[in-house]
Short mmCIF file of C-alpha atoms in Angstrom, two decimals:
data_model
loop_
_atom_site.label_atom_id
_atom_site.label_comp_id
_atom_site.label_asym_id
_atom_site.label_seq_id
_atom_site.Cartn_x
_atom_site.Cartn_y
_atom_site.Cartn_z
CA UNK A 12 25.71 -27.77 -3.11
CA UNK A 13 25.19 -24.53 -5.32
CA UNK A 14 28.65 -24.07 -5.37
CA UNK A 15 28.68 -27.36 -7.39
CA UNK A 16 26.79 -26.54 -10.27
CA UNK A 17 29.25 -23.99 -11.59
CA UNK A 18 32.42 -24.71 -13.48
CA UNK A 19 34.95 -24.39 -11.14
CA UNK A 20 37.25 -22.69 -13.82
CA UNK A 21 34.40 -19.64 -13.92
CA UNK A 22 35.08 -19.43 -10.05
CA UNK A 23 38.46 -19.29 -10.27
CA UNK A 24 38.37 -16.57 -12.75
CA UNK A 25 35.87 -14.96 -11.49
CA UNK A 26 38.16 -14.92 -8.31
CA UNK A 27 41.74 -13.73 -9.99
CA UNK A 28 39.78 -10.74 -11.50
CA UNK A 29 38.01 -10.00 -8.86
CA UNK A 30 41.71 -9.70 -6.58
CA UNK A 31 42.93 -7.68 -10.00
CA UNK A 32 40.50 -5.21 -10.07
CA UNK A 33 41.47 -4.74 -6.52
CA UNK A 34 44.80 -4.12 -7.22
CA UNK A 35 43.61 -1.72 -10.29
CA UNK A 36 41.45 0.10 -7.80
CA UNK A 37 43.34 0.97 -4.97
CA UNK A 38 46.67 0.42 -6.11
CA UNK A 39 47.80 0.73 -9.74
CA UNK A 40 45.37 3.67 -10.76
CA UNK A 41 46.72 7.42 -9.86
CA UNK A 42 45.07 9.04 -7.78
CA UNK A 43 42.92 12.26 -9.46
CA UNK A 44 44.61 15.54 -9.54
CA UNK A 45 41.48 17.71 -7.89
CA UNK A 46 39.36 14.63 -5.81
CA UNK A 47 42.40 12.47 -4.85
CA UNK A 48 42.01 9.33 -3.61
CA UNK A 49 38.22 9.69 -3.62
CA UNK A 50 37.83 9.08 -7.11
CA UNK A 51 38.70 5.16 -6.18
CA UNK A 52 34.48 5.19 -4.86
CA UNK A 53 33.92 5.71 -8.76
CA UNK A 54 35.08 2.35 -9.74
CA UNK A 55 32.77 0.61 -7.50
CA UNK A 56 29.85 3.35 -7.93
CA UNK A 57 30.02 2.95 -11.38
CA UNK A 58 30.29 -0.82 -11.72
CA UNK A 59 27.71 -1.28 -9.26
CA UNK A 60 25.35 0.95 -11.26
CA UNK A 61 25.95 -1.04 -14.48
CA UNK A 62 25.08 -3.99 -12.57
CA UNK A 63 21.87 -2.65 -10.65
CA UNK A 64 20.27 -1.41 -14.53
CA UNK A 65 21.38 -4.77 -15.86
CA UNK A 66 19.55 -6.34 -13.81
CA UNK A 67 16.43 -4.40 -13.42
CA UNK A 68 16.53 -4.57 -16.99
CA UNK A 69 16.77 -8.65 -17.01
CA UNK A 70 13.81 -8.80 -14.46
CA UNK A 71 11.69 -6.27 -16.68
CA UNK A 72 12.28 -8.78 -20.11
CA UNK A 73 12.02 -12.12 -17.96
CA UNK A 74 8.59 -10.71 -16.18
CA UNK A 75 7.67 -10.08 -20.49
CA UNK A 76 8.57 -13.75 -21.06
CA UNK A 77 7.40 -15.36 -18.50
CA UNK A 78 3.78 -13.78 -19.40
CA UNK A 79 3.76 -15.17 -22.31
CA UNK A 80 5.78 -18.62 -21.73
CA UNK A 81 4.09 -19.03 -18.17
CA UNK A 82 7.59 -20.97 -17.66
CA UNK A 83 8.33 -20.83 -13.91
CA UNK A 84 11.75 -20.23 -14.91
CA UNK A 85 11.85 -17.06 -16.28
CA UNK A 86 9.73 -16.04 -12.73
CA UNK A 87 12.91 -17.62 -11.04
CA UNK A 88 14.80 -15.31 -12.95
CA UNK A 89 12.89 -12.41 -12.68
CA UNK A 90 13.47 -12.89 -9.11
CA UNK A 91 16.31 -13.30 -8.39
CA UNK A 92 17.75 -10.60 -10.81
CA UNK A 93 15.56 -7.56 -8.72
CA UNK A 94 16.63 -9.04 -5.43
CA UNK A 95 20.26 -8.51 -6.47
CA UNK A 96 19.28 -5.81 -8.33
CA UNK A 97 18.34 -4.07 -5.36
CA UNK A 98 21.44 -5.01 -3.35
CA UNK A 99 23.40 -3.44 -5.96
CA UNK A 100 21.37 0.11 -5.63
CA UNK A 101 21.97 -0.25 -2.47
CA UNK A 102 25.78 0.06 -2.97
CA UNK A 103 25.45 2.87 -5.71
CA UNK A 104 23.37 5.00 -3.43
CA UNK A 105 25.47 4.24 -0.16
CA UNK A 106 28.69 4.82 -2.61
CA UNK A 107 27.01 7.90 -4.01
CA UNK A 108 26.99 9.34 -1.16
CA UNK A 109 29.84 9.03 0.31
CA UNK A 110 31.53 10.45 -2.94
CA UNK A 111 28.86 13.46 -2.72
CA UNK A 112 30.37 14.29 1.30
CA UNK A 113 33.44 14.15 0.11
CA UNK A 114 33.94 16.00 -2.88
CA UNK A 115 30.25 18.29 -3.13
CA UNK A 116 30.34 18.06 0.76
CA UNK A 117 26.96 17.32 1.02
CA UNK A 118 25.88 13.52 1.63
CA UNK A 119 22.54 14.18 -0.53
CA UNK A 120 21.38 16.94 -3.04
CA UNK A 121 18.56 16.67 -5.09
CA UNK A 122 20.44 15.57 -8.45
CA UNK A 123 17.96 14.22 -11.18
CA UNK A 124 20.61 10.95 -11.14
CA UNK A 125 20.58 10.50 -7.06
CA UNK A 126 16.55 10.76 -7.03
CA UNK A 127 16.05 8.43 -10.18
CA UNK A 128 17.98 5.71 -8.31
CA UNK A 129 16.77 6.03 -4.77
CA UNK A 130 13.23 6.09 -6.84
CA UNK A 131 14.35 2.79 -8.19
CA UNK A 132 15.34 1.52 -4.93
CA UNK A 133 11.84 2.11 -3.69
CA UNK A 134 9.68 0.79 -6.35
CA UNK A 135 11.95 -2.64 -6.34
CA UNK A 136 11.62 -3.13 -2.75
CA UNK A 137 7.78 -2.73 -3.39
CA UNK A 138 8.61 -5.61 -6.25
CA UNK A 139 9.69 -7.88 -3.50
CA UNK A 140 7.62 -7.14 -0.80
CA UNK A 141 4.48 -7.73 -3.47
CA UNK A 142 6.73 -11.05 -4.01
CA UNK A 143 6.67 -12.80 -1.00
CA UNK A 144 3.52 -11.26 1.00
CA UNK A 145 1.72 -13.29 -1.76
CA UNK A 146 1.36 -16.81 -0.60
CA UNK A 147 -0.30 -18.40 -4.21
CA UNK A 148 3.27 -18.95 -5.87
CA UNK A 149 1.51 -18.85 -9.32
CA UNK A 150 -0.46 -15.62 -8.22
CA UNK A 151 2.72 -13.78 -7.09
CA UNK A 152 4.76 -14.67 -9.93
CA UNK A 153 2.08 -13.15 -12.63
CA UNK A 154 1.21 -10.16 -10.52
CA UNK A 155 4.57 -9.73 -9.86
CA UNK A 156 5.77 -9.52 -13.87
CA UNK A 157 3.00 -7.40 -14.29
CA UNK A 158 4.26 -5.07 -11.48
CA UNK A 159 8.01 -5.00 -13.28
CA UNK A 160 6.88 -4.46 -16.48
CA UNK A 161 4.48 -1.32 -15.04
CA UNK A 162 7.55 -0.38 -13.42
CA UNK A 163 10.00 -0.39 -15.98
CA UNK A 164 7.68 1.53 -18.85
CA UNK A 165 7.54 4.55 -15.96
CA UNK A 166 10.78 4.38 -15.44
CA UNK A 167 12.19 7.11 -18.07
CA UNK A 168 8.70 9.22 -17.33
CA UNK A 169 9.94 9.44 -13.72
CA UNK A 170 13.75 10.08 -14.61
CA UNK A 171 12.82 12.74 -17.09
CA UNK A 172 10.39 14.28 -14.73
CA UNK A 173 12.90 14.44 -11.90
CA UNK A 174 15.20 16.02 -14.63
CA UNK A 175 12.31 18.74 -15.53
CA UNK A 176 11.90 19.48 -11.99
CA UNK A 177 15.41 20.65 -11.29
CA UNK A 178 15.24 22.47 -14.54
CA UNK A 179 13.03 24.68 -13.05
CA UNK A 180 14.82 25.50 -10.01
CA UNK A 181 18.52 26.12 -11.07
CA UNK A 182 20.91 23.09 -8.98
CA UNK A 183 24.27 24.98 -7.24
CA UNK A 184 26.07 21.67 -7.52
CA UNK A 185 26.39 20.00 -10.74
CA UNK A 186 28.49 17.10 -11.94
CA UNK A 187 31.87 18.08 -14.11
CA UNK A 188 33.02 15.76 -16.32
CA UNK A 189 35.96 13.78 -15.53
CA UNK A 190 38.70 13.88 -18.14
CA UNK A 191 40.24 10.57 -17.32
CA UNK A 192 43.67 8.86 -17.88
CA UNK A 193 43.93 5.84 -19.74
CA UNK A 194 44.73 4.07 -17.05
CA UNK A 195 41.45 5.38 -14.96
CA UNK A 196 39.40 4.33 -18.23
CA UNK A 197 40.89 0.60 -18.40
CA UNK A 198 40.71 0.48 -14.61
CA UNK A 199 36.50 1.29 -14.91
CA UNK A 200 36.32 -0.78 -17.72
CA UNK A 201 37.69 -3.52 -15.92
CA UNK A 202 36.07 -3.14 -12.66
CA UNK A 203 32.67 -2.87 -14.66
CA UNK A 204 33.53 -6.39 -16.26
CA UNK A 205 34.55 -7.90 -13.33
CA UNK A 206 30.98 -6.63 -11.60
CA UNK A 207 29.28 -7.83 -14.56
CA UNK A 208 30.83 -11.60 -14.12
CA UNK A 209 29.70 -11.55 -10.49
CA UNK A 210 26.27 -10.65 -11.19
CA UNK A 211 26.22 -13.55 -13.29
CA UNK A 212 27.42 -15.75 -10.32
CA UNK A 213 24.69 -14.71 -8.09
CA UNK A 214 21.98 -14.67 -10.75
CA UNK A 215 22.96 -18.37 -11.05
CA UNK A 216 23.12 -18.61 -7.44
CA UNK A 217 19.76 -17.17 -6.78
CA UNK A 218 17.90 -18.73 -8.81
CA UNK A 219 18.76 -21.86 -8.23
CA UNK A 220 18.74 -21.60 -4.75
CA UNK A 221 15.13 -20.17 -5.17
CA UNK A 222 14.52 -23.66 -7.17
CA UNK A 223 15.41 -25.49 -3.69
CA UNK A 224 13.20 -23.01 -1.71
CA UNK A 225 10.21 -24.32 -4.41
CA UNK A 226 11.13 -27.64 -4.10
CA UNK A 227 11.73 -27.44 0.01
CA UNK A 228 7.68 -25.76 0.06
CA UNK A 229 6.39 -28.75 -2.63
CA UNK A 230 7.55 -30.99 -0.16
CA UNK A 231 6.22 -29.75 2.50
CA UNK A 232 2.92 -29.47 1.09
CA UNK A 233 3.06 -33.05 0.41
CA UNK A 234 3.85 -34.10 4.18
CA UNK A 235 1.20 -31.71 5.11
CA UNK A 236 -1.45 -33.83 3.13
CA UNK A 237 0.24 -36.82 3.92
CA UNK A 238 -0.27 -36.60 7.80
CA UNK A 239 -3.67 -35.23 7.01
CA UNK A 240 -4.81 -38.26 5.16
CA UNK A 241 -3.30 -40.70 7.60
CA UNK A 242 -5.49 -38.53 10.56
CA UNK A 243 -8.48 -38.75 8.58
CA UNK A 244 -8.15 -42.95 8.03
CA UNK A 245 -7.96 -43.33 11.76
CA UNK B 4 -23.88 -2.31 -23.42
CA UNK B 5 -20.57 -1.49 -22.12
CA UNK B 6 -21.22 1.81 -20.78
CA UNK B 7 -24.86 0.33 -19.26
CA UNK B 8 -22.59 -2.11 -17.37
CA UNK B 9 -20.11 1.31 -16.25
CA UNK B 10 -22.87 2.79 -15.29
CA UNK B 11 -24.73 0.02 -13.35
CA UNK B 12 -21.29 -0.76 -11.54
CA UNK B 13 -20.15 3.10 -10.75
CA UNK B 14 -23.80 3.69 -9.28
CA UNK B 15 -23.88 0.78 -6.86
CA UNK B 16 -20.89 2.02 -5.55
CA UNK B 17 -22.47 5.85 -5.16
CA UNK B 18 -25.11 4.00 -3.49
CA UNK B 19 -23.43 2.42 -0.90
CA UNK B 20 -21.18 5.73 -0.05
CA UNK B 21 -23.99 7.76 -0.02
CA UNK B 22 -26.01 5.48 2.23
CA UNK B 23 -23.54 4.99 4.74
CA UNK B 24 -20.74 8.18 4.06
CA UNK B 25 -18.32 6.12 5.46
CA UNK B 26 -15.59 7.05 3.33
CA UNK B 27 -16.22 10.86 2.60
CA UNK B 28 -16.57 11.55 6.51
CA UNK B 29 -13.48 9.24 7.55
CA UNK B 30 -11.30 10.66 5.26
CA UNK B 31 -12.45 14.44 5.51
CA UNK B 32 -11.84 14.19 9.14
CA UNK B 33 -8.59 12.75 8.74
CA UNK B 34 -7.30 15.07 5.76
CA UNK B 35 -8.87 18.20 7.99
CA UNK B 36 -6.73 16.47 10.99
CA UNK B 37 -3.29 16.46 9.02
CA UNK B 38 -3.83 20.05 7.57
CA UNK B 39 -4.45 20.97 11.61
CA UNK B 40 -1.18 19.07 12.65
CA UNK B 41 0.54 20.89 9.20
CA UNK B 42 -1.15 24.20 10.66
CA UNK B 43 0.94 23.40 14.19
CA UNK B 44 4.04 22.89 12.18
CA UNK B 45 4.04 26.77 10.14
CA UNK B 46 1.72 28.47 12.55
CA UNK B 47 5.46 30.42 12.98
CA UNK B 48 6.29 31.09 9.39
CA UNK B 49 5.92 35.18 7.64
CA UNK B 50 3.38 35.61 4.97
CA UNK B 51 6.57 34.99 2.62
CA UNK B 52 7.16 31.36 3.79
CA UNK B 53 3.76 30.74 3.46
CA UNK B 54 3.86 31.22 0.52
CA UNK B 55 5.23 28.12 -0.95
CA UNK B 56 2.63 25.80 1.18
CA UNK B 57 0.03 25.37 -1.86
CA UNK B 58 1.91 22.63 -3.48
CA UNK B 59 2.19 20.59 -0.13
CA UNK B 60 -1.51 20.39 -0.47
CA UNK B 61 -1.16 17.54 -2.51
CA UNK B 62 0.98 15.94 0.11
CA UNK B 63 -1.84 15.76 2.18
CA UNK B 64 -4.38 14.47 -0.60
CA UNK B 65 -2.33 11.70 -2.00
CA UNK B 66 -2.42 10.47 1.81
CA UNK B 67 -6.19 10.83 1.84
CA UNK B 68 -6.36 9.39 -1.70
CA UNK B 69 -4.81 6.45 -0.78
CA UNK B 70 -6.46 5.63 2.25
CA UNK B 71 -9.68 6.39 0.54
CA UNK B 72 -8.33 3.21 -2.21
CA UNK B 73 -8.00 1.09 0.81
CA UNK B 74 -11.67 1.54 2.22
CA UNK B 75 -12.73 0.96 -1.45
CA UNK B 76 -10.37 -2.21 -1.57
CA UNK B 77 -11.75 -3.56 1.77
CA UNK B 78 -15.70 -2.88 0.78
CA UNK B 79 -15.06 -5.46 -2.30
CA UNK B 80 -13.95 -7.60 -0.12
CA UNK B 81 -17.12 -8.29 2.00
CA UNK B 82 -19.70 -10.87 0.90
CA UNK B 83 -17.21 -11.68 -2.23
CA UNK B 84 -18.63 -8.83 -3.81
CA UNK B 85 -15.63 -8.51 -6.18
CA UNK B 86 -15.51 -12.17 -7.58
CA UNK B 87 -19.65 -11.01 -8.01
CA UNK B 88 -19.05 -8.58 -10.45
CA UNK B 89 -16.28 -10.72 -12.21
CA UNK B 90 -18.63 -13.64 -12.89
CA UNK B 91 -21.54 -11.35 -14.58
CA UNK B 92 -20.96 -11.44 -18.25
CA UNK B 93 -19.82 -8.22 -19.10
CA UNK B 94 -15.99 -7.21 -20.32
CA UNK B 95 -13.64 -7.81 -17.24
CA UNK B 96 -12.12 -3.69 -17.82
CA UNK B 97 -15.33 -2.34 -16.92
CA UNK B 98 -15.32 -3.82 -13.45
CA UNK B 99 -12.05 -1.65 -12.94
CA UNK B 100 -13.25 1.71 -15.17
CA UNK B 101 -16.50 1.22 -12.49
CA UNK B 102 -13.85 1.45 -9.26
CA UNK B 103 -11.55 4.03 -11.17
CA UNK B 104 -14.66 6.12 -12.11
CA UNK B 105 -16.38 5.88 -8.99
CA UNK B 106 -12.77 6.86 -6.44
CA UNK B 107 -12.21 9.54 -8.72
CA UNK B 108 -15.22 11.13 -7.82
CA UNK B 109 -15.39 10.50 -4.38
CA UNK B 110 -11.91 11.79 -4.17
CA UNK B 111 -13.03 14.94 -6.19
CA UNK B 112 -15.79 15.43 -3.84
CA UNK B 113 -13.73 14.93 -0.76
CA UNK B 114 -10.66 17.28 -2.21
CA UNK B 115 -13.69 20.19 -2.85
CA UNK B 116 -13.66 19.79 1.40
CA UNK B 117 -10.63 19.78 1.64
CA UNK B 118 -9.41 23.14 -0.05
CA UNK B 119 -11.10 25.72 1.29
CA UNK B 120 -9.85 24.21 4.93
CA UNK B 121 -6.91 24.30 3.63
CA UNK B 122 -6.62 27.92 2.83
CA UNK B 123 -8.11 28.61 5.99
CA UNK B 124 -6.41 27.02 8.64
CA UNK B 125 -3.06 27.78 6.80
CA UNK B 126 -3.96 31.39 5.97
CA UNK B 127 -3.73 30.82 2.02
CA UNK B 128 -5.21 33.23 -0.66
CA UNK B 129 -7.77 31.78 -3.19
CA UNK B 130 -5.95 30.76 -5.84
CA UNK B 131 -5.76 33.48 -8.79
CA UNK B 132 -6.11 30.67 -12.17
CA UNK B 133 -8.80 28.89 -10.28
CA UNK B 134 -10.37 27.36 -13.80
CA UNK B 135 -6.79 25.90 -14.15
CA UNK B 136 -6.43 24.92 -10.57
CA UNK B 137 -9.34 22.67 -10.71
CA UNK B 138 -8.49 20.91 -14.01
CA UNK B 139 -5.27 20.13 -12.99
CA UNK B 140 -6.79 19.06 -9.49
CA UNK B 141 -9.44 16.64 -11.71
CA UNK B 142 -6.69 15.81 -13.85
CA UNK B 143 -4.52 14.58 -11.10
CA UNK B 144 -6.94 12.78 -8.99
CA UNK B 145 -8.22 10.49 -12.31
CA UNK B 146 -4.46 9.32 -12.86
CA UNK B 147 -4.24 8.87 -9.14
CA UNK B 148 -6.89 7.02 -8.61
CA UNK B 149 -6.25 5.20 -11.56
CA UNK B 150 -2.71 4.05 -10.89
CA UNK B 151 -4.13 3.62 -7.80
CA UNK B 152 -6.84 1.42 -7.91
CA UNK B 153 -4.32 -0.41 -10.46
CA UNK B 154 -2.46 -0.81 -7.83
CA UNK B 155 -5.03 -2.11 -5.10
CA UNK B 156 -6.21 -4.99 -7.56
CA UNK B 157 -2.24 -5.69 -7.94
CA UNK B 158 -1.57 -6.00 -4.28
CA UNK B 159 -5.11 -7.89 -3.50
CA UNK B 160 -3.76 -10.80 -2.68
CA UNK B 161 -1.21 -9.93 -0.40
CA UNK B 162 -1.25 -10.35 2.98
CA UNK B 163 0.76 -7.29 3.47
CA UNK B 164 -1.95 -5.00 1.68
CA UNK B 165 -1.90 -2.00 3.46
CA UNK B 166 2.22 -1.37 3.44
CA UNK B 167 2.32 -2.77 0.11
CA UNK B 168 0.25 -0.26 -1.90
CA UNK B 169 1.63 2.92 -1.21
CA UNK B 170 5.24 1.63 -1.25
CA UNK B 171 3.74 0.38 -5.03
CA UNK B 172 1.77 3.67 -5.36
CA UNK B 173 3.74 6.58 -4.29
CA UNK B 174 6.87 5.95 -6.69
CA UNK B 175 5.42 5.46 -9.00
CA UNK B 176 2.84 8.44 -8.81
CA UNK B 177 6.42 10.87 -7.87
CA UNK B 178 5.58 12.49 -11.46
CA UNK B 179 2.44 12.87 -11.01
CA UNK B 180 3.27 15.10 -7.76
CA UNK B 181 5.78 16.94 -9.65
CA UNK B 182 3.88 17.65 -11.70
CA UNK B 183 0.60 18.94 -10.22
CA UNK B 184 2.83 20.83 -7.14
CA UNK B 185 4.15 22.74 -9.93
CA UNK B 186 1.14 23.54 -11.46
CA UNK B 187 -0.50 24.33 -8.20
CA UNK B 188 2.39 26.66 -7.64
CA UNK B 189 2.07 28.60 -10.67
CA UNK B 190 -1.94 28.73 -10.74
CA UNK B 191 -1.76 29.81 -7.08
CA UNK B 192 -0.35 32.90 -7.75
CA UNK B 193 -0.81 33.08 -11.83
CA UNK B 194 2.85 33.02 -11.93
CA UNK B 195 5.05 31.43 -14.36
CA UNK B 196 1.85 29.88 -16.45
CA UNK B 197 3.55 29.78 -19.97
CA UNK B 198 6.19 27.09 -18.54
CA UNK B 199 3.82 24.46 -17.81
CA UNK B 200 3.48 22.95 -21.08
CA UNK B 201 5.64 19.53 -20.14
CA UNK B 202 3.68 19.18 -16.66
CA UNK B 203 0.18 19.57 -18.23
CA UNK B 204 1.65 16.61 -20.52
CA UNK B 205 2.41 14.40 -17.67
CA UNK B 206 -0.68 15.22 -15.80
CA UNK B 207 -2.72 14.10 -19.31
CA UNK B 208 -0.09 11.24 -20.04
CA UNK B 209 -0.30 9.68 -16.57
CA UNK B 210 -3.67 9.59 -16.76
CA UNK B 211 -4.27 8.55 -20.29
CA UNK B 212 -1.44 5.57 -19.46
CA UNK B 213 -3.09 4.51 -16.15
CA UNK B 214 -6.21 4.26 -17.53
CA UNK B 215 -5.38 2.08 -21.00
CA UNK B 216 -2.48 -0.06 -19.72
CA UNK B 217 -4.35 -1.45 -16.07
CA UNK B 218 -7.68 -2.09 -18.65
CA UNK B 219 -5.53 -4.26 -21.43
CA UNK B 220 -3.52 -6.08 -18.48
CA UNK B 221 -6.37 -6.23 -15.83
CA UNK B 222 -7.83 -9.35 -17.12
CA UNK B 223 -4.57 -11.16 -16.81
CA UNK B 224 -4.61 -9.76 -12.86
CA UNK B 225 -8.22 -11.35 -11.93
CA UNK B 226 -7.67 -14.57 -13.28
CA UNK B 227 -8.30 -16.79 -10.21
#
């Protein structure tokens, strides 16, 4: 039924590039000359990290908007962009990691980066725990936006203060630079496009299929009254 | 007017604690407990690995902090006494300076407890900056408490309360910890003191943050 409200050209599109930036990935890009095939994680670390601060980002200016608008939409939105959000810091810390084992050969260090993010994953599964242990749905949506917005102004305090803290105690393994090929660079760039697009799709999905989980409970609530009335006449 | 109304607010909860010292002996007993079980965990370690154990000191108070937010959560609860003190007429931010004010002072009180134990049962030395030690101890406990009781009014209505707030609340305090660990480090053995400058500015900052934003965005939060 979702499904339906998209164009079905978007889908299709969406679809090709998603098989091309498969085929970009694992198959047309060289391999790097010290990592070797590892460096293939990067294209999905990277896009996936583009796509998890996109959407934090989104939920931290629709949680502004909807404070002021009070529109139910932008709460929708606000939603459903830290819910995927989430999934997608998910997949930069799991990809992280496995890049870390395989070329630092340790599956976590204390990198100012790595703790930022796994930081971030905390504090947004607070954001959606907060969301749905609150059973007012206008309640939970404003103390939710409050939450994001608290959330995204300490943000860069807690990234910087990470950073401080390994400062002061010198890190052994550090990050070099990669000096990539053009055809790494259009292969990242692509893949972080691609990524992009399908964050789109499920922002779309989300939220609408959070509309239909409103709906579902308004109707509900009205059968609930509905049989309680008819007890009460007899 | 405003700081009558503090005032009236901050004492009634003094009152209560120090008519029934609920609170302070609950969560002495249970900080004391944790720096026994800690005390289990190193009671192997040389004078030389001791050594780094001051800053896990705050480990131990941030779990005592917090579970002293939750007693002061669940005492507004009874007898509606927090929708009481939101229907008098008097500026909604006061009602949370009052519960800031008032759990940073218990917490101070309970923390003064909880140090010298602390360098008892783990064998520690009295720290050598102890001025600096206990501003930085004050310091971090009023943008603690703060964030915290922030925190406690945000998660109110949930019916996963206790979970909820310290997934919200330790986060989001992780500089905070940074930054008074280090401190306690340093002061602990007057080492390193001239390199402190950015984590005396996030003790200050957290506190001067958690203390404006929560006031400006707290009336939005009680709105029934």
């Amino acid at each position: 039924m979702v499904l339906v409200q998209f164009r079905k050209g978007f889908l299709v599109i969406l679809f090709i590039a998603m098989i091309v930036s498969m085929y970009l990935d694992f198959i047309w890009s060289p391999p790097e000359a010290q990592m070797g095939d590892t460096v293939r994680i990067l294209y999905y670390h990277v896009a996936s990290a583009t796509d998890a601060f996109l959407a934090f980002g989104i939920t931290a200016i629709a949680s502004i908007v909807f404070l002021i608008k009070k529109s139910v939409f932008w709460d929708r939105l606000a939603a459903a962009s830290a819910e995927i959000g989430l999934v997608f810091t998910t997949l930069v810390l799991v990809s992280g990691s496995i890049w870390g084992e395989a070329v630092w050969n340790v599956w976590w260090t204390w990198d100012p980066t790595l703790t930022s993010t796994l930081i971030l994953w905390f504090l947004y599964v607070g954001y959606l725990l907060l969301r749905v242990s609150i059973a007012n749905r206008d309640r939970s949506a404003r103390v939710s936006a409050i939450f994001g917005i608290v959330a995204a102004i300490d943000l860069p305090i807690i990234h910087e203060s990470v950073t401080w803290w390994r400062g002061i105690h010198p890190s052994v393994i550090t990050a070099s630079g990669f000096n990539m090929p053009p055809s790494m660079v259009i292969t990242l760039l692509f893949s972080i496009a691609v990524f992009i697009f399908f964050y789109l799709f499920l922002l779309r999905m989300v939220t609408l299929l959070q509309q239909d989980k409103d709906a579902l409970d308004d109707l509900r609530e009205q059968v609930r009254k509905k049989i309680h009335q008819q007890q009460n006449e007899r | 007017m405003y700081l009558r109304s503090l005032f009236v607010l901050t004492s009634k909860d003094l009152a209560i604690e120090f008519r029934t010292k609920t609170l302070f002996v609950s969560a002495v007993t249970f900080a004391g407990l944790l720096v026994v079980l800690f005390g289990f965990s190193v009671s192997g370690w040389s004078a030389f690995e001791l050594h780094s154990l001051p800053s896990i000191l705050w480990v131990l108070i941030f779990i005592a902090g917090y579970l002293g937010l939750n007693r002061q959560d669940d005492k507004e609860r009874w007898d509606g006494a927090l929708l009481g003190a939101l229907m008098a007429p008097i500026d909604r931010s006061v009602v949370f300076y009052a519960r800031v004010l008032s759990n940073t002072l218990f917490m101070v009180l309970i923390e003064l407890v909880l140090v010298p134990v602390f360098m008892v049962v783990l064998r520690q030395s009295v720290p050598q900056v102890p001025m600096l030690f206990i501003v930085a101890m004050v310091l971090c406990t009023l943008g603690f408490m703060a964030l915290g009781t922030f925190l406690t009014s945000v998660a109110s209505a949930s019916n996963l309360r206790e979970i909820v707030v310290p997934i919200l609340l330790f986060p989001l305090a992780i500089p905070l910890f940074l930054a008074v660990q280090t401190i306690t480090q340093a002061v602990w053995y007057a080492s390193g003191l001239g390199f402190l400058t950015a984590w005396w500015a996030v003790l200050v900052g957290y506190a001067v943050l958690f203390l404006v934003m929560p006031g400006l965005l707290f009336e939005i939060l009680v709105e029934v």
